[in-house]
PDB file of C-alpha atoms in Angstrom:
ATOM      1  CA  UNK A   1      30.696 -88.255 155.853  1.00  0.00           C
ATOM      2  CA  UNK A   2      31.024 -91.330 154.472  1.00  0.00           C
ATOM      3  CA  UNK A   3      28.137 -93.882 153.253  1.00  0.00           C
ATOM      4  CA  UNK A   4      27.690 -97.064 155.560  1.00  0.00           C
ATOM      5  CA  UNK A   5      26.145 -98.963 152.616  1.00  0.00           C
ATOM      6  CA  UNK A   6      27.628 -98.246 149.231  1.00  0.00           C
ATOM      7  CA  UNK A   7      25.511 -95.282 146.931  1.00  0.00           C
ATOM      8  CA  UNK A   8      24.882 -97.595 144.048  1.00  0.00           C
ATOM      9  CA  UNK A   9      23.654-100.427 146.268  1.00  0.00           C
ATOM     10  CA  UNK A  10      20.813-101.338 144.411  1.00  0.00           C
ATOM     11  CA  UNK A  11      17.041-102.267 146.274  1.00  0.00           C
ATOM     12  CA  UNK A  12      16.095-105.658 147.532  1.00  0.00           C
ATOM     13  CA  UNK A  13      13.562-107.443 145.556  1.00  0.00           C
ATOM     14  CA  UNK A  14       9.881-108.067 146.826  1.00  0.00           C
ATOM     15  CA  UNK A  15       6.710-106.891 146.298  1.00  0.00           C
ATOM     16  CA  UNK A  16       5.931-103.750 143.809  1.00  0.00           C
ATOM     17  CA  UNK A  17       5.186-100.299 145.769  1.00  0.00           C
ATOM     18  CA  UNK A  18       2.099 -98.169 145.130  1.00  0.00           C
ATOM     19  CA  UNK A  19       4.748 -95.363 144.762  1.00  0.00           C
ATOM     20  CA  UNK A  20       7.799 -94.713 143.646  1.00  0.00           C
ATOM     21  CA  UNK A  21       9.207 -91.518 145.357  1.00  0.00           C
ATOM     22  CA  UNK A  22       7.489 -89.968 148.189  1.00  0.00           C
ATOM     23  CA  UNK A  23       7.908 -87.532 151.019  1.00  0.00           C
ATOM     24  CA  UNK A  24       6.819 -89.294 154.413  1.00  0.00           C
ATOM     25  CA  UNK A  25       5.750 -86.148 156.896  1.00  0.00           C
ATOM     26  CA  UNK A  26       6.402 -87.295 160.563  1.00  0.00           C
ATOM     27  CA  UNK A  27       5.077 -84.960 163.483  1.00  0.00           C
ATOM     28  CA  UNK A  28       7.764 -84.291 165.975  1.00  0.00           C
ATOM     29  CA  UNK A  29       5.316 -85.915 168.460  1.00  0.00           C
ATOM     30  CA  UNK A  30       5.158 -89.112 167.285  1.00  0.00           C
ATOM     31  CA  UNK A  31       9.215 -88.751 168.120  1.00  0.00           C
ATOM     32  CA  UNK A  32       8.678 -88.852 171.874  1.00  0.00           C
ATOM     33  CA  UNK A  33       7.298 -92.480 171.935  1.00  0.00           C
ATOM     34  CA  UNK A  34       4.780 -92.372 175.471  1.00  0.00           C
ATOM     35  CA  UNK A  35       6.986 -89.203 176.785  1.00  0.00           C
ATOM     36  CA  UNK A  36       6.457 -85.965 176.809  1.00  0.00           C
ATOM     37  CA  UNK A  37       9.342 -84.047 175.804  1.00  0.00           C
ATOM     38  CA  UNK A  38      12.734 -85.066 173.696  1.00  0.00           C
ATOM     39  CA  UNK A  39      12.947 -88.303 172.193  1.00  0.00           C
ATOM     40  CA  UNK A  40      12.590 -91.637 172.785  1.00  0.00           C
ATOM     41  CA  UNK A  41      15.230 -93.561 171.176  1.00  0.00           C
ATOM     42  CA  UNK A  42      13.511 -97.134 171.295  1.00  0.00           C
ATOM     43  CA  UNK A  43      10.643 -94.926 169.141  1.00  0.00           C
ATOM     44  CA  UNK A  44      13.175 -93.644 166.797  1.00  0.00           C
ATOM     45  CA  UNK A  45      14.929 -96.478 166.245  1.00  0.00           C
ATOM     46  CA  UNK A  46      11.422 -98.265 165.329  1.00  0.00           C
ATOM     47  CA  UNK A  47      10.527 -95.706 162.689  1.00  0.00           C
ATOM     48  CA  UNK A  48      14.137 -95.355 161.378  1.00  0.00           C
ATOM     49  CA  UNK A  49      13.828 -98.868 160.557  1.00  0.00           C
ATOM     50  CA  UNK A  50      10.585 -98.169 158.896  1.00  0.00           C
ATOM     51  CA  UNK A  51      11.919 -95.783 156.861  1.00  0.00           C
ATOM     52  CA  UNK A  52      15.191 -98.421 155.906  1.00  0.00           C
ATOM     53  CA  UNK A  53      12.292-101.146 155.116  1.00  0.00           C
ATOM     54  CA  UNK A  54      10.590 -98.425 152.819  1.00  0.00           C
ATOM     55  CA  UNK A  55      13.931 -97.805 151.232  1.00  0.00           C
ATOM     56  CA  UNK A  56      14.401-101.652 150.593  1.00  0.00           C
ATOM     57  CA  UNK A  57      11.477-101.488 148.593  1.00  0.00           C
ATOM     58  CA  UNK A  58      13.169 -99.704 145.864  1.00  0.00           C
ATOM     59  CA  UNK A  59      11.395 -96.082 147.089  1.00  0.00           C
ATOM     60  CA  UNK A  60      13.006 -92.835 146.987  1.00  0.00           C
ATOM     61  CA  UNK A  61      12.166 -91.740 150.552  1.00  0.00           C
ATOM     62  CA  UNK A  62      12.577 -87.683 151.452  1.00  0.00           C
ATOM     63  CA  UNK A  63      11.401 -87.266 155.390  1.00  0.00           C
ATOM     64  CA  UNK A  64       9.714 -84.016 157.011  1.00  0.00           C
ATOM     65  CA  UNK A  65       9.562 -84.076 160.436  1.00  0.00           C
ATOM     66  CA  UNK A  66       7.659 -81.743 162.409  1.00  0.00           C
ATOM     67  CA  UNK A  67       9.389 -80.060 166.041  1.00  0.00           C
ATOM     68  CA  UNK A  68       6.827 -80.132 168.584  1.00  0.00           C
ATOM     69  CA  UNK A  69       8.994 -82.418 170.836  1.00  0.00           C
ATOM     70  CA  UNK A  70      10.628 -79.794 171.136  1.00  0.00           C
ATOM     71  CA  UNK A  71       8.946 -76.366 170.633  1.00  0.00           C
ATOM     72  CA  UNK A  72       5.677 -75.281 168.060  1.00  0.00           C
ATOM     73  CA  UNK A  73       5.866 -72.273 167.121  1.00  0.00           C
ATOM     74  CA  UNK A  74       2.068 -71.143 167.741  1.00  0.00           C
ATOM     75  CA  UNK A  75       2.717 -71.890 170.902  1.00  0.00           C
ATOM     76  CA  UNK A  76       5.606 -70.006 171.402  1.00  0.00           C
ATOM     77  CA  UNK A  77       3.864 -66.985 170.121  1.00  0.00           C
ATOM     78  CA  UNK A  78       0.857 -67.469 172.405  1.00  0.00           C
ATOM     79  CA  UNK A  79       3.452 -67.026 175.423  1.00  0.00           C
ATOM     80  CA  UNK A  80       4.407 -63.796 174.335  1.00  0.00           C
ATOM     81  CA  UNK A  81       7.389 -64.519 171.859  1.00  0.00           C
ATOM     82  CA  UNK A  82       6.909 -62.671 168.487  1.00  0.00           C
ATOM     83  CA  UNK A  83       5.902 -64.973 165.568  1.00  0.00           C
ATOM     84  CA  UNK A  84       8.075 -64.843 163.422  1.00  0.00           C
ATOM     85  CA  UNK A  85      10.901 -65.519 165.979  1.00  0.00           C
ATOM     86  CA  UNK A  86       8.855 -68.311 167.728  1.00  0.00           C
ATOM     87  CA  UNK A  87       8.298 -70.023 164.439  1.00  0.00           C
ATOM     88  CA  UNK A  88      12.124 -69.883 163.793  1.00  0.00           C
ATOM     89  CA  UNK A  89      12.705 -71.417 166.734  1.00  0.00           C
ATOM     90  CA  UNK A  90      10.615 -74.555 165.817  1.00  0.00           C
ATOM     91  CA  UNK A  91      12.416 -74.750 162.616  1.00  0.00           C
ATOM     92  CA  UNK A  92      15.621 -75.334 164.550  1.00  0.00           C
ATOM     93  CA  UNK A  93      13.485 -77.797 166.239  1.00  0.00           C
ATOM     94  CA  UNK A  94      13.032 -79.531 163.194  1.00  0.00           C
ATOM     95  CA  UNK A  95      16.895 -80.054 162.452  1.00  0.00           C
ATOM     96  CA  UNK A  96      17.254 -81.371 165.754  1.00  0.00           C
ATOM     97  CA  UNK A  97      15.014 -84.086 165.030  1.00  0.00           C
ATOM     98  CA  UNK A  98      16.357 -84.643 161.497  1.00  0.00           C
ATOM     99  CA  UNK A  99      19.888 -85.036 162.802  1.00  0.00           C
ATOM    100  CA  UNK A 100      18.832 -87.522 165.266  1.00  0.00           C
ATOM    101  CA  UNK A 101      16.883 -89.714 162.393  1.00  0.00           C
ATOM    102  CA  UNK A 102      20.096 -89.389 160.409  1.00  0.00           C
ATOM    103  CA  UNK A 103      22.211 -90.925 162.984  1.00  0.00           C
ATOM    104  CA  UNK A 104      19.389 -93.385 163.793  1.00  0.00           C
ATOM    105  CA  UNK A 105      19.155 -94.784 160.080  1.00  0.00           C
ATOM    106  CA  UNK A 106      22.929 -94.499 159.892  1.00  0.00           C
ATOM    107  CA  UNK A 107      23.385 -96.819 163.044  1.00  0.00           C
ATOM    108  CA  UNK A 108      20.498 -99.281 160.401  1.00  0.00           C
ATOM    109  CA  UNK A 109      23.005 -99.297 157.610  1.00  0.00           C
ATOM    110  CA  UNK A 110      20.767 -96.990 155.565  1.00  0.00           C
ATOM    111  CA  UNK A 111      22.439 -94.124 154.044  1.00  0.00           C
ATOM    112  CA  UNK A 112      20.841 -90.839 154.634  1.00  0.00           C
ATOM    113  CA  UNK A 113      21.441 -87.310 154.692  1.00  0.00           C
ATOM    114  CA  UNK A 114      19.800 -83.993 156.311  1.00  0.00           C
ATOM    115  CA  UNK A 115      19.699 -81.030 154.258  1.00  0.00           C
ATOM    116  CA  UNK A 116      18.543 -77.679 155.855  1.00  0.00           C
ATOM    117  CA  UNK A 117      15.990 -75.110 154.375  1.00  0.00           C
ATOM    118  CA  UNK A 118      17.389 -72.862 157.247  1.00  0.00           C
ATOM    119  CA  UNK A 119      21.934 -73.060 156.452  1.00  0.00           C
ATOM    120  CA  UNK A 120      23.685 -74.624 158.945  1.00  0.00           C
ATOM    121  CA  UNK A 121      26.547 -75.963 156.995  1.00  0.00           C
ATOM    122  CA  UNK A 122      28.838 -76.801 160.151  1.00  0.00           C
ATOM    123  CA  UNK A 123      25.702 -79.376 160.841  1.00  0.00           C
ATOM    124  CA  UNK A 124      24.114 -80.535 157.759  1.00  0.00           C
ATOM    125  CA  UNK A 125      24.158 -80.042 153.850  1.00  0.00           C
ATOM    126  CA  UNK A 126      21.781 -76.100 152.698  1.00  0.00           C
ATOM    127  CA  UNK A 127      18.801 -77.263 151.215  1.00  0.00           C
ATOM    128  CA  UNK A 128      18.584 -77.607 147.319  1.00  0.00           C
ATOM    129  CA  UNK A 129      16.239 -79.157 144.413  1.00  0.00           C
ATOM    130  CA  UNK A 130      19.499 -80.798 142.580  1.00  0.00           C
ATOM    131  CA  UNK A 131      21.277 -81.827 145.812  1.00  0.00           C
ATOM    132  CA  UNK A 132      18.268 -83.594 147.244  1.00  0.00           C
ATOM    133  CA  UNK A 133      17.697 -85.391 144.063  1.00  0.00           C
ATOM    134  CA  UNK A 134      21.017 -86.606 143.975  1.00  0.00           C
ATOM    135  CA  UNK A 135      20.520 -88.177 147.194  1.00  0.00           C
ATOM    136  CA  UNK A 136      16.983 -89.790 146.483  1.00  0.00           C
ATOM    137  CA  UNK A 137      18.805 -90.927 142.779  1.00  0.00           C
ATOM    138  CA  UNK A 138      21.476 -92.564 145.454  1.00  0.00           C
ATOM    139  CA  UNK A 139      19.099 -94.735 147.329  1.00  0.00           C
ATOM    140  CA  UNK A 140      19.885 -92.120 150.225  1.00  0.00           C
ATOM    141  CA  UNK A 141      16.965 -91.103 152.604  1.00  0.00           C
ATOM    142  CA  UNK A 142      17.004 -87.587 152.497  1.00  0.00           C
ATOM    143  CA  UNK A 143      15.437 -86.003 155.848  1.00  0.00           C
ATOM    144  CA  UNK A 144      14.348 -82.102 155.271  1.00  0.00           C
ATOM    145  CA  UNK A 145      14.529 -79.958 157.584  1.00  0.00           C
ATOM    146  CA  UNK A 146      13.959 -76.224 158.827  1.00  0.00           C
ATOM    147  CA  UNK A 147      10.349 -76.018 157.392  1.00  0.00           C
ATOM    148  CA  UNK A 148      10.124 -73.990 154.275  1.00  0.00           C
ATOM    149  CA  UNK A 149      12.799 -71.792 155.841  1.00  0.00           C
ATOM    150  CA  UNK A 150      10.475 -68.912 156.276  1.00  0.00           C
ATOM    151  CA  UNK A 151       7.486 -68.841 159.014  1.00  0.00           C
ATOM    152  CA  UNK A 152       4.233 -69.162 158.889  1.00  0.00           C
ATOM    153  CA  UNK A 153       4.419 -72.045 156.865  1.00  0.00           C
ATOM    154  CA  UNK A 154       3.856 -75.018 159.074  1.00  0.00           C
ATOM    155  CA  UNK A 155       6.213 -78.261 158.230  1.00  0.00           C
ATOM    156  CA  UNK A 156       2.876 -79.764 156.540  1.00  0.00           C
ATOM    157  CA  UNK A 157       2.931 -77.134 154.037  1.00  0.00           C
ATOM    158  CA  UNK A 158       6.509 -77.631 153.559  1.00  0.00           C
ATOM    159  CA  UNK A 159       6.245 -81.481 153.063  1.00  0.00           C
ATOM    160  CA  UNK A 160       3.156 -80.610 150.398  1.00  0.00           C
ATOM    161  CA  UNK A 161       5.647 -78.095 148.791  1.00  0.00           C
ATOM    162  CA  UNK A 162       8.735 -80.301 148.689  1.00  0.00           C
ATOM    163  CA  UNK A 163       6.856 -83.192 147.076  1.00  0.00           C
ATOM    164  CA  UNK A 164       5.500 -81.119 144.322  1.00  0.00           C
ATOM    165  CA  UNK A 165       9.462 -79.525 144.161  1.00  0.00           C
ATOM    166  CA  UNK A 166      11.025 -82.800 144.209  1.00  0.00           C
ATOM    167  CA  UNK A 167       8.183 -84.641 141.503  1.00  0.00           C
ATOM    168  CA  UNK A 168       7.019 -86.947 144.013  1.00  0.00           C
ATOM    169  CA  UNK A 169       4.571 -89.705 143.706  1.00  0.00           C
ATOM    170  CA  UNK A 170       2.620 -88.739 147.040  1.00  0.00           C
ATOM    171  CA  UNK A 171       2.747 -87.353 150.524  1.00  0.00           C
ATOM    172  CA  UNK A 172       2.237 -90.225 153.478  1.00  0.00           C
ATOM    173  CA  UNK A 173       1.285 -88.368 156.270  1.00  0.00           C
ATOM    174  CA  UNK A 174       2.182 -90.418 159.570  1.00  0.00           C
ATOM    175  CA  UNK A 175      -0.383 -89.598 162.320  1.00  0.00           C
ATOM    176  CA  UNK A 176      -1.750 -91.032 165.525  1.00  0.00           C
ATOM    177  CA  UNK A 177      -4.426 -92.269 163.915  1.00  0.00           C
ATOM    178  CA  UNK A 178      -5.389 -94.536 160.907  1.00  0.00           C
ATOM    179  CA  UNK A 179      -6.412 -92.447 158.724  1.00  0.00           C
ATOM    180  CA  UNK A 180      -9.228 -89.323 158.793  1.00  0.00           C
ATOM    181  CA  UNK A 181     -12.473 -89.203 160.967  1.00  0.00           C
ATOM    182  CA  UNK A 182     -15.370 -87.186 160.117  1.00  0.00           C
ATOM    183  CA  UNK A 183     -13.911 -86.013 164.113  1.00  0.00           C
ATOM    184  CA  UNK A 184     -11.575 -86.816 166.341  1.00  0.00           C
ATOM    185  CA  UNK A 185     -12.084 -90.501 167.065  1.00  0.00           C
ATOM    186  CA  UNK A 186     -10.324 -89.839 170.742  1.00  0.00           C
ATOM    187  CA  UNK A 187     -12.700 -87.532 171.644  1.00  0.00           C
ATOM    188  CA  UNK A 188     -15.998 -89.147 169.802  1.00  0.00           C
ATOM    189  CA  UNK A 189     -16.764 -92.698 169.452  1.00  0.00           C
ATOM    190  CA  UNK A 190     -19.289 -92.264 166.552  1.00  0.00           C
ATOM    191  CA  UNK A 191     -16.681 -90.586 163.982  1.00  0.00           C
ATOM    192  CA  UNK A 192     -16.243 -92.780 161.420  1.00  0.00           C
ATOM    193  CA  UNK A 193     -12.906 -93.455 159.132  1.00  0.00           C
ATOM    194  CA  UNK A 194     -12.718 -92.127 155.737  1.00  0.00           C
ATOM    195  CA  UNK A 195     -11.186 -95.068 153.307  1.00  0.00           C
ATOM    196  CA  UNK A 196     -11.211 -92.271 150.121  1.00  0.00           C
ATOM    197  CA  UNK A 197     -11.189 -88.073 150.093  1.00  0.00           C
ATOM    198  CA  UNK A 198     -10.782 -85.422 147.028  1.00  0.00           C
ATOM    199  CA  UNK A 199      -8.750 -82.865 148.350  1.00  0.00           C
ATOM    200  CA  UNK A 200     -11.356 -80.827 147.889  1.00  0.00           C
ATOM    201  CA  UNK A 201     -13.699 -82.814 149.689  1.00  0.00           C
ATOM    202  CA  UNK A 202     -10.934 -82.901 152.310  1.00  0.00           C
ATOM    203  CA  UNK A 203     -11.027 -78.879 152.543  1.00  0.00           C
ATOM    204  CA  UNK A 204     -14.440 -78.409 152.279  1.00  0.00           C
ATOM    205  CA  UNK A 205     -15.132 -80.590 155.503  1.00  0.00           C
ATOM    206  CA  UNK A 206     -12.333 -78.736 157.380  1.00  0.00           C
ATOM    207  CA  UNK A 207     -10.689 -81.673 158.248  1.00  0.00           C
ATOM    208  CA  UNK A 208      -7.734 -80.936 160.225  1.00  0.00           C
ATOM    209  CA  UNK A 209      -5.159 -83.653 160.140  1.00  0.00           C
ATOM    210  CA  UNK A 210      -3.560 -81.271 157.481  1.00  0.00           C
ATOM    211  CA  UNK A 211      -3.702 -77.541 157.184  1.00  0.00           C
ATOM    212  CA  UNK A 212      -5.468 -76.314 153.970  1.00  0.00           C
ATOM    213  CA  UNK A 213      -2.505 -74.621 152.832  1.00  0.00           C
ATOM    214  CA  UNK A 214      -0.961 -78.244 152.671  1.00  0.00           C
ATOM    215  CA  UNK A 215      -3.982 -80.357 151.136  1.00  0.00           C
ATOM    216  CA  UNK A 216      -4.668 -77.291 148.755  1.00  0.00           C
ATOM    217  CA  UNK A 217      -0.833 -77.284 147.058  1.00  0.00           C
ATOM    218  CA  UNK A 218      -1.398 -81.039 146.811  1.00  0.00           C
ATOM    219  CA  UNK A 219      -4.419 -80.216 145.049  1.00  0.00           C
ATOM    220  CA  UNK A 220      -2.975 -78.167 142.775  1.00  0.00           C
ATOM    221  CA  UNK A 221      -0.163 -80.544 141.950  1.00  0.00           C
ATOM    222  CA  UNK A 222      -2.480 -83.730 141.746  1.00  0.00           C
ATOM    223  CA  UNK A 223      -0.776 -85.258 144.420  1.00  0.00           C
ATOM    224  CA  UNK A 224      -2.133 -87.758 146.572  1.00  0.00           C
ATOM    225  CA  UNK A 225      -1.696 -88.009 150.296  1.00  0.00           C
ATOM    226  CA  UNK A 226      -1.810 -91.429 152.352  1.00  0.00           C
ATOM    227  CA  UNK A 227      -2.865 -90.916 156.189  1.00  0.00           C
ATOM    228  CA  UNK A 228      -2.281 -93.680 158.716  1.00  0.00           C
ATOM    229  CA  UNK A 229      -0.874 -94.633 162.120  1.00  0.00           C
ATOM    230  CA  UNK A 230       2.746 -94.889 162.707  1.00  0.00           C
ATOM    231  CA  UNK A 231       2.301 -96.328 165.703  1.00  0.00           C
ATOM    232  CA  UNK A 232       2.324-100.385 164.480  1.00  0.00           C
ATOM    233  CA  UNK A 233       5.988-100.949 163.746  1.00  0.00           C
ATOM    234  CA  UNK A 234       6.164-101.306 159.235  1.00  0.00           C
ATOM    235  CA  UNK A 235       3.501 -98.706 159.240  1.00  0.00           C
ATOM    236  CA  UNK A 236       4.924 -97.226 156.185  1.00  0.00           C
ATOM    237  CA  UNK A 237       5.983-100.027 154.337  1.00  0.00           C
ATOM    238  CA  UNK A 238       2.574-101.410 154.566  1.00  0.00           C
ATOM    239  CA  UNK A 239       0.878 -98.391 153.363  1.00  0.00           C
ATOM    240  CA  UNK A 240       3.086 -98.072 150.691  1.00  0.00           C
ATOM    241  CA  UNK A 241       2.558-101.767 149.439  1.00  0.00           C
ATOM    242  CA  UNK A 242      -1.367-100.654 150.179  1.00  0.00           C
ATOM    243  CA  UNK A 243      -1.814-102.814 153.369  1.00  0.00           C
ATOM    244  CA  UNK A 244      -2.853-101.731 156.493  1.00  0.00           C
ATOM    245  CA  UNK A 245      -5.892 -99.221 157.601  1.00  0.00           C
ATOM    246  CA  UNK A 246      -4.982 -95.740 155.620  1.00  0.00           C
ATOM    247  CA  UNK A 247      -6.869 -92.729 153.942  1.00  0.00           C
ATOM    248  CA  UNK A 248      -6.364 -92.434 150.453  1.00  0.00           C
ATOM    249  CA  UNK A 249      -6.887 -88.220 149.789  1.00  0.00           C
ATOM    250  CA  UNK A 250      -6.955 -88.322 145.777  1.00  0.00           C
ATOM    251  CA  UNK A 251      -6.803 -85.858 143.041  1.00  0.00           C
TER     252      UNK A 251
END
């Protein structure tokens, strides 16, 4: 496969990120723009180009997405389907996805690549520690995919775990909302918007826009996560140059 922009291309200049490497963790839903199945390419073209303009900043930029545009797992196993199984099926999900954000940065001019917790290597590169920081290293956008490669681990765990793997600066967590609510502000017009969390703070209120798997290997790692809408188009370069409405969750 060859690069549509050359690997040593070297960042535009502007203004100075609030990170330096990160692992942006996109829900599968956010994928279907205002369907309800599949994708929507007008959506994933938008957040491709997100992801490009994040890249232009001079940031290393590794992508989980989740697969629930697809299939979730838990609910695959409250149908009937065994677990394990069900939650294998969502990773393949999740490579699905990844392949299509590969081809939509591609068709950007950004050079990315998809590399597979679960091996597929007729479809995209095994996962690895040095081949994924070869990519970042490259100014490549690195999308990865198939979960942790084992189940019960849901794809926020696996974005917490690869940013610890991969030495990242912090997790940005792309959600419907911007930021966290003491509830869910859909469903209750008096929750209010946290501007600053611990993760322990985060845990101890049971505060679900993460799983406490995820916010507790975070914890552990002292890295910070950044929650906020990706629903305004530059969502993520504006919380990465600190603009915007966001949650900061801090060690």
């Amino acid at each position: 496969m060859s690069d549509p922009v050359p690997a040593d291309a070297q960042p535009i200049a502007g203004p100075k990120p609030l990170f330096g490497r990160v692992v942006v963790k996109l829900s599968g839903e956010a994928l279907m723009g205002k369907g309800s199945f599949g994708l929507d390419m007008p959506t994933l073209l938008r957040i491709a180009a997100d992801l490009k303009a994040a890249a232009d900043l001079g940031v290393q930029v590794a992508v989980v997405v989740g697969g629930g545009n697809f299939f979730r797992g838990l609910e695959g196993a409250d149908k009937g389907i065994e677990r394990a199984r069900a939650d294998s099926i969502g990773m393949l999900a999740t490579v699905m996805n990844a392949l299509a954000m590969e081809g939509a940065l591609e068709h950007l001019g950004q050079s990315a690549r998809v590399l597979s917790a679960v091996a597929m290597p007729s479809l995209c590169q095994p996962y690895s520690r040095q081949a994924a920081l070869a990519h970042l290293v490259k100014h490549r956008v690195i999308m990865l995919a198939g979960g942790t490669g084992n189940p019960f681990f849901t794809t926020d765990t696996g974005a917490a775990l690869r940013a610890a793997e991969l030495s990242c600066d912090a997790v940005f967590k792309a959600t419907q909302v911007d930021g966290i609510y003491t509830a869910d502000p859909k469903k209750d017009p008096k929750a209010t918007r946290f501007e600053r969390l611990s993760h322990d703070e985060a845990i101890d209120r049971n505060l679900a826009v993460m799983d406490t798997a995820a916010f507790a290997l975070a914890r552990d790692n002292r890295i910070p996560i950044v929650v906020f809408s990706i629903h305004e188009p530059g969502a993520i370069r504006a919380a990465l140059l600190g603009q915007g409405r966001a949650t900061y969750v801090m060690p």
